[in-house]
Short mmCIF file of C-alpha atoms in Angstrom, two decimals:
data_model
loop_
_atom_site.label_atom_id
_atom_site.label_comp_id
_atom_site.label_asym_id
_atom_site.label_seq_id
_atom_site.Cartn_x
_atom_site.Cartn_y
_atom_site.Cartn_z
CA MET Z 8 91.47 159.05 177.07
CA THR Z 9 92.30 155.68 179.16
CA GLU Z 10 94.02 156.36 182.74
CA PRO Z 11 97.71 155.85 182.54
CA GLU Z 12 97.71 152.46 184.24
CA HIS Z 13 99.77 153.91 187.81
CA SER Z 14 97.76 156.80 188.36
CA GLY Z 15 96.49 157.58 191.21
CA PRO Z 16 98.33 157.62 194.93
CA ASP Z 17 101.15 155.09 195.01
CA PRO Z 18 101.61 152.73 197.78
CA ILE Z 19 104.68 152.39 198.88
CA THR Z 20 105.53 156.33 199.13
CA GLY Z 21 106.77 156.54 202.43
CA GLU Z 22 109.25 152.90 202.22
CA GLY Z 23 112.49 153.68 201.20
CA ARG Z 24 113.48 155.79 203.98
CA ARG Z 25 112.72 152.26 205.76
CA LEU Z 26 114.17 150.35 203.27
CA ILE Z 27 117.27 151.95 203.37
CA GLY Z 28 117.93 151.40 207.04
CA LEU Z 29 117.41 147.92 206.37
CA ALA Z 30 119.52 147.08 203.86
CA TYR Z 31 121.99 149.37 205.34
CA ARG Z 32 122.26 147.14 208.54
CA LEU Z 33 122.24 144.03 206.43
CA LEU Z 34 124.99 145.24 204.30
CA GLY Z 35 127.14 147.82 206.13
CA SER Z 36 127.21 149.48 203.12
CA LEU Z 37 125.07 152.42 201.55
CA ALA Z 38 125.84 152.04 198.56
CA ASP Z 39 124.91 148.37 198.09
CA ALA Z 40 121.84 149.42 200.24
CA GLU Z 41 120.67 152.12 197.67
CA ASP Z 42 120.65 149.19 194.59
CA VAL Z 43 118.88 146.59 196.92
CA VAL Z 44 115.98 149.64 196.76
CA GLN Z 45 116.13 150.60 193.75
CA GLU Z 46 115.95 147.13 192.00
CA THR Z 47 113.51 146.23 194.75
CA TYR Z 48 111.13 149.34 193.66
CA ALA Z 49 112.34 147.81 190.58
CA ARG Z 50 110.34 144.72 190.55
CA TRP Z 51 107.42 146.85 192.36
CA TYR Z 52 106.39 148.77 189.38
CA ALA Z 53 106.70 145.85 186.76
CA MET Z 54 104.11 144.77 188.51
CA SER Z 55 100.80 145.48 186.57
CA ARG Z 56 98.50 147.52 189.12
CA ARG Z 57 96.21 144.75 189.08
CA GLN Z 58 99.17 142.72 190.73
CA GLN Z 59 100.02 145.45 193.27
CA GLU Z 60 96.43 145.73 194.02
CA VAL Z 61 95.84 142.36 195.49
CA ILE Z 62 99.07 142.61 197.71
CA GLU Z 63 97.49 143.52 201.23
CA SER Z 64 100.15 144.81 202.11
CA PRO Z 65 102.86 147.11 199.78
CA GLY Z 66 105.71 147.50 202.75
CA ALA Z 67 105.54 143.90 203.75
CA TRP Z 68 106.48 142.93 200.48
CA LEU Z 69 108.91 144.97 200.30
CA THR Z 70 110.56 144.07 202.97
CA LYS Z 71 110.65 140.75 202.08
CA VAL Z 72 111.14 141.24 198.46
CA ALA Z 73 114.24 143.35 199.48
CA GLY Z 74 115.11 140.81 203.10
CA ARG Z 75 116.24 138.40 199.82
CA ILE Z 76 117.61 140.51 197.72
CA CYS Z 77 120.49 141.26 200.50
CA LEU Z 78 120.20 137.16 200.83
CA ASP Z 79 122.17 137.16 197.89
CA VAL Z 80 124.22 139.53 198.05
CA LEU Z 81 125.58 138.50 201.43
CA GLY Z 82 126.06 135.11 200.02
CA SER Z 83 127.83 136.65 196.68
CA ALA Z 84 130.09 138.98 199.60
CA ARG Z 85 131.81 136.57 201.27
CA ALA Z 86 134.01 135.32 197.55
CA ARG Z 87 134.37 140.18 196.90
CA ARG Z 88 135.58 140.48 200.12
CA GLU Z 89 138.30 137.91 200.19
CA ARG Z 90 139.71 139.41 196.74
CA TYR Z 91 139.89 143.04 199.17
CA VAL Z 92 142.50 144.32 199.78
CA GLY Z 93 143.53 144.54 203.26
CA GLU Z 94 140.78 144.58 205.59
CA TRP Z 95 136.63 145.25 205.07
CA LEU Z 96 135.27 147.90 206.90
CA PRO Z 97 131.28 148.45 206.89
CA GLU Z 98 130.94 152.02 205.40
CA PRO Z 99 130.59 154.67 208.37
CA LEU Z 100 127.34 156.84 208.10
CA PRO Z 101 127.69 160.24 208.50
CA GLU Z 102 125.48 162.20 211.54
CA ASP Z 103 122.28 163.04 209.21
CA ARG Z 104 122.41 159.43 208.05
CA THR Z 105 121.57 157.83 211.13
CA GLU Z 106 117.89 158.89 212.15
CA TRP Z 107 116.57 155.29 210.59
CA ILE Z 108 112.89 154.23 212.16
CA ASN Z 109 111.78 151.64 211.96
CA GLY Z 110 108.63 151.75 210.98
CA ARG Z 111 107.44 148.66 212.40
CA SER Z 112 103.84 148.20 214.32
CA GLY Z 113 102.60 145.63 216.03
CA GLY Z 114 103.95 142.47 216.27
CA ALA Z 115 105.30 142.22 220.50
CA VAL Z 116 108.71 141.47 221.09
CA ASP Z 117 110.78 140.62 224.25
CA PRO Z 118 112.91 143.69 225.23
CA ALA Z 119 115.88 141.34 226.05
CA ASP Z 120 116.39 140.42 222.42
CA GLN Z 121 115.63 143.69 220.71
CA VAL Z 122 118.56 145.98 219.36
CA THR Z 123 118.46 149.36 219.80
CA LEU Z 124 117.97 150.96 217.08
CA ASP Z 125 120.88 153.42 218.04
CA GLU Z 126 123.41 150.27 218.52
CA SER Z 127 122.64 148.81 215.79
CA ILE Z 128 124.08 150.83 212.86
CA SER Z 129 127.13 151.75 215.98
CA MET Z 130 130.12 150.51 213.63
CA ALA Z 131 130.84 147.51 216.66
CA PHE Z 132 127.48 146.15 216.13
CA LEU Z 133 128.33 146.23 211.64
CA VAL Z 134 131.56 144.76 212.21
CA VAL Z 135 130.39 141.64 214.35
CA LEU Z 136 127.22 141.28 212.60
CA GLU Z 137 130.33 140.07 209.93
CA SER Z 138 131.05 137.02 211.28
CA MET Z 139 127.63 135.99 211.23
CA THR Z 140 126.10 133.61 208.64
CA PRO Z 141 123.47 135.53 206.21
CA ALA Z 142 120.87 133.49 207.85
CA GLU Z 143 122.10 134.84 211.21
CA ARG Z 144 122.28 138.70 210.81
CA VAL Z 145 118.47 138.57 208.08
CA ALA Z 146 116.95 136.95 211.70
CA LEU Z 147 118.61 138.90 214.30
CA ILE Z 148 117.45 143.02 211.97
CA LEU Z 149 114.38 141.53 211.12
CA HIS Z 150 113.14 140.08 214.51
CA ASP Z 151 115.31 141.97 217.20
CA VAL Z 152 115.60 145.75 215.51
CA PHE Z 153 112.37 145.81 212.93
CA ARG Z 154 110.29 143.68 215.13
CA TYR Z 155 108.78 141.31 212.22
CA SER Z 156 107.65 137.64 214.05
CA PHE Z 157 110.03 134.69 213.12
CA ALA Z 158 107.19 133.97 210.81
CA GLU Z 159 107.53 136.55 208.87
CA VAL Z 160 110.94 136.12 208.64
CA ALA Z 161 111.17 132.75 208.33
CA GLU Z 162 108.91 133.94 204.25
CA ILE Z 163 112.59 135.93 203.58
CA VAL Z 164 115.59 133.47 204.86
CA GLY Z 165 113.54 130.12 203.81
CA ARG Z 166 113.51 128.03 207.04
CA THR Z 167 111.12 127.98 209.72
CA PRO Z 168 110.00 129.83 212.39
CA ALA Z 169 111.68 127.53 215.17
CA ALA Z 170 114.75 127.89 213.23
CA CYS Z 171 115.32 131.58 212.47
CA ARG Z 172 114.63 131.57 216.95
CA GLN Z 173 117.57 130.26 216.21
CA LEU Z 174 119.56 131.85 214.19
CA ALA Z 175 118.50 134.87 215.91
CA TRP Z 176 119.75 133.78 219.15
CA SER Z 177 122.60 132.58 217.57
CA ALA Z 178 123.39 136.10 216.70
CA ARG Z 179 122.51 137.26 219.47
CA ARG Z 180 124.97 135.38 221.71
CA ARG Z 181 127.84 136.08 219.12
CA VAL Z 182 126.78 140.21 219.94
CA ARG Z 183 127.03 139.71 223.26
CA GLU Z 184 130.58 137.30 223.77
CA SER Z 185 132.09 139.76 221.59
CA GLN Z 186 131.15 143.49 222.42
CA ALA Z 187 132.10 144.86 226.62
CA PRO Z 188 129.53 147.40 228.40
CA PRO Z 189 129.95 150.36 226.66
CA ALA Z 190 131.08 153.73 228.67
CA PRO Z 191 128.54 156.25 229.27
CA ALA Z 192 127.45 158.02 226.57
CA ALA Z 193 129.00 161.52 227.96
CA ARG Z 194 132.03 159.88 228.91
CA ARG Z 195 132.81 157.94 225.00
CA SER Z 196 132.38 161.77 224.32
CA GLY Z 197 135.11 163.10 226.56
CA ILE Z 198 137.43 159.82 225.74
CA VAL Z 199 137.15 160.42 221.96
CA ARG Z 200 138.01 164.16 222.69
CA GLU Z 201 141.32 162.99 224.70
CA PHE Z 202 142.20 160.88 222.11
CA LYS Z 203 141.25 163.41 218.87
CA GLN Z 204 143.48 165.86 221.48
CA ALA Z 205 146.50 163.81 222.12
CA TRP Z 206 146.29 162.23 218.35
CA GLU Z 207 146.94 165.80 217.67
CA ALA Z 208 149.35 166.62 220.56
CA GLN Z 209 151.63 163.91 219.69
CA ASP Z 210 151.50 162.86 222.73
CA ILE Z 211 152.55 159.51 223.78
CA ASP Z 212 151.57 158.22 226.61
CA ALA Z 213 148.67 160.10 226.54
CA LEU Z 214 147.05 157.93 224.01
CA ILE Z 215 148.22 154.47 225.61
CA GLY Z 216 146.69 155.83 228.61
CA LEU Z 217 143.53 155.77 226.27
CA LEU Z 218 143.75 153.01 224.96
CA ASP Z 219 143.05 149.87 227.32
CA PRO Z 220 146.51 147.51 226.79
CA ASP Z 221 144.63 144.92 224.19
CA ALA Z 222 143.52 147.01 221.36
CA THR Z 223 143.34 146.61 218.31
CA ALA Z 224 143.05 149.52 215.67
CA ILE Z 225 141.48 148.47 211.81
CA ALA Z 226 142.60 150.14 208.72
CA ASP Z 227 140.59 150.07 205.45
CA GLY Z 228 141.92 151.56 202.31
CA GLY Z 229 141.01 149.17 199.98
CA GLY Z 230 144.02 148.55 197.96
CA VAL Z 231 142.85 152.50 196.28
CA VAL Z 232 144.77 154.35 198.86
CA ASP Z 233 147.88 152.72 201.26
CA ALA Z 234 146.08 151.50 205.06
CA VAL Z 235 147.26 149.20 206.70
CA LEU Z 236 146.88 145.67 206.02
CA ARG Z 237 146.75 143.56 208.75
CA ALA Z 238 145.09 145.60 212.10
CA VAL Z 239 147.24 146.77 214.53
CA GLU Z 240 147.45 145.54 218.08
CA GLY Z 241 149.05 147.00 221.64
CA ALA Z 242 148.25 149.94 222.37
CA GLU Z 243 151.92 151.23 222.45
CA ARG Z 244 151.75 149.84 218.78
CA ILE Z 245 148.49 151.49 217.94
CA ALA Z 246 149.58 154.79 219.61
CA ARG Z 247 153.10 154.99 218.08
CA TYR Z 248 151.69 154.28 214.41
CA ALA Z 249 149.16 157.58 215.62
CA VAL Z 250 151.52 159.91 215.83
CA ASP Z 251 154.32 158.65 213.34
CA ILE Z 252 150.73 159.32 210.76
CA ALA Z 253 149.83 162.70 212.69
CA GLY Z 254 154.10 162.74 211.18
CA ARG Z 255 153.61 162.60 207.88
CA VAL Z 256 150.70 164.36 207.74
CA PRO Z 257 151.13 167.87 209.93
CA ASP Z 258 148.19 169.60 207.78
CA LEU Z 259 145.47 167.03 208.51
CA THR Z 260 142.29 168.40 210.50
CA LEU Z 261 140.40 167.01 213.14
CA LEU Z 262 137.17 166.58 213.80
CA GLU Z 263 134.30 165.56 216.53
CA ARG Z 264 131.51 164.57 214.74
CA THR Z 265 128.70 161.43 215.10
CA VAL Z 266 130.16 158.11 213.57
CA ASN Z 267 127.08 155.75 213.40
CA GLY Z 268 125.17 157.07 216.20
CA GLN Z 269 128.97 157.13 218.30
CA PRO Z 270 131.33 159.85 218.92
CA GLY Z 271 134.25 159.66 216.21
CA LEU Z 272 136.91 161.63 214.58
CA VAL Z 273 136.45 162.62 210.81
CA ALA Z 274 140.36 163.58 209.24
CA ARG Z 275 140.22 166.38 206.53
CA ARG Z 276 142.99 167.69 204.39
CA ASP Z 277 141.71 171.07 202.74
CA GLY Z 278 138.49 170.47 203.49
CA VAL Z 279 138.15 167.50 201.67
CA THR Z 280 136.84 163.72 205.12
CA VAL Z 281 140.40 161.21 204.22
CA MET Z 282 139.32 159.64 206.88
CA VAL Z 283 136.40 158.92 209.38
CA VAL Z 284 137.20 156.72 211.67
CA ALA Z 285 135.21 154.76 214.65
CA PHE Z 286 135.56 154.08 218.20
CA ASP Z 287 134.61 151.57 220.91
CA VAL Z 288 134.81 152.43 223.86
CA ALA Z 289 134.22 149.82 227.73
CA THR Z 290 135.03 151.07 230.57
CA ASP Z 291 137.23 153.61 230.38
CA ARG Z 292 139.63 152.48 227.64
CA ILE Z 293 139.22 152.61 223.75
CA LYS Z 294 139.52 148.93 223.32
CA HIS Z 295 138.37 149.15 219.51
CA ILE Z 296 139.38 151.80 216.43
CA TRP Z 297 138.31 151.35 212.65
CA ALA Z 298 139.37 154.25 210.41
CA VAL Z 299 138.50 154.36 206.90
CA ARG Z 300 140.52 155.42 204.17
CA ASN Z 301 138.25 154.06 201.26
CA PRO Z 302 137.68 157.48 198.78
CA GLU Z 303 134.71 154.88 197.98
CA LYS Z 304 133.44 154.52 201.79
CA LEU Z 305 133.63 157.69 202.11
CA ARG Z 306 130.94 159.71 199.99
CA PRO Z 307 128.80 160.25 201.75
CA TRP Z 308 131.32 163.32 204.19
CA THR Z 309 133.13 164.23 200.71
CA VAL Z 310 133.71 168.19 199.93
CA GLY Z 311 135.06 168.63 196.81
CA PRO Z 312 137.92 165.93 194.85
CA ALA Z 313 138.53 162.85 196.73
CA ARG Z 314 142.24 163.28 197.97
CA HIS Z 315 144.10 160.44 198.50
CA LEU Z 316 147.05 160.76 201.62
CA THR Z 317 150.52 158.24 202.37
CA PHE Z 318 150.04 157.28 205.50
CA PRO Z 319 152.12 154.36 205.97
CA ALA Z 320 151.11 151.05 204.95
CA VAL Z 321 153.65 148.94 206.98
CA VAL Z 322 153.52 149.35 211.14
CA PRO Z 323 157.12 149.38 211.41
CA SER Z 324 158.45 146.39 214.11
CA ASP Z 325 160.12 148.82 217.00
CA TYR Z 326 156.30 150.14 217.37
#
């Protein structure tokens, strides 16, 4: 009997989790990342066994293919997001989805040019990535996070190694300019807990005291649920809006959870997750709040059927 062409040990076993981690960081969407990885594997298995055996490093081949697919997706994402209703935010990750390792050995990288794994999945970092060109984004993630050389990045991006080095430098500068030094981890947790308690108590003054005067809050409803279509700016306006939400939905339960590797809050109603909130805390104040309400982006968090809640979609002028 002839042995099946693809029998024997599979050389790409165990690569899926790393590829998901790569694609999520590049795309900001777990659903899109899973599609990318599925397409990457489909291209591998479409080859004959002989073609596969010629490839010296299957893991590197998969990374190259996934990176190129992500570049294509990023190229079309801008047009798709222009049609998106309201603000678009990256899909938030529950705690158990953050343990992706880079799986990359060798290739020394200057520590000053690295982004830590935890930082590279934080909502603050992913939001900054949205301001970058697709090439900048790929160069930064592949080099600084996954430790690929610029020569290897160049094969994926289709530019010279020198150009990729410049892309990563430009991306790094964007990150530095947009992010203030974060507060210590324990302090971040404490501030988010205090915010939760003040929100539950509908204490406007306490909320204002926890927010930077120039803080911003962004909600992503995707046009599926009611949400503020533009950023709410200023500590007092954000505090009044939060209290208004608490008054409109009195049976909302707030839980302290890790969101994208950082202290965050999850809002549930009848056991169903209806909102995930991420925070950017610098010094002793909250500078940014990102609230994801689009049910499509909450699937990893949701238990039971989705519930659509009506939160105020417009911030009254006196806020």
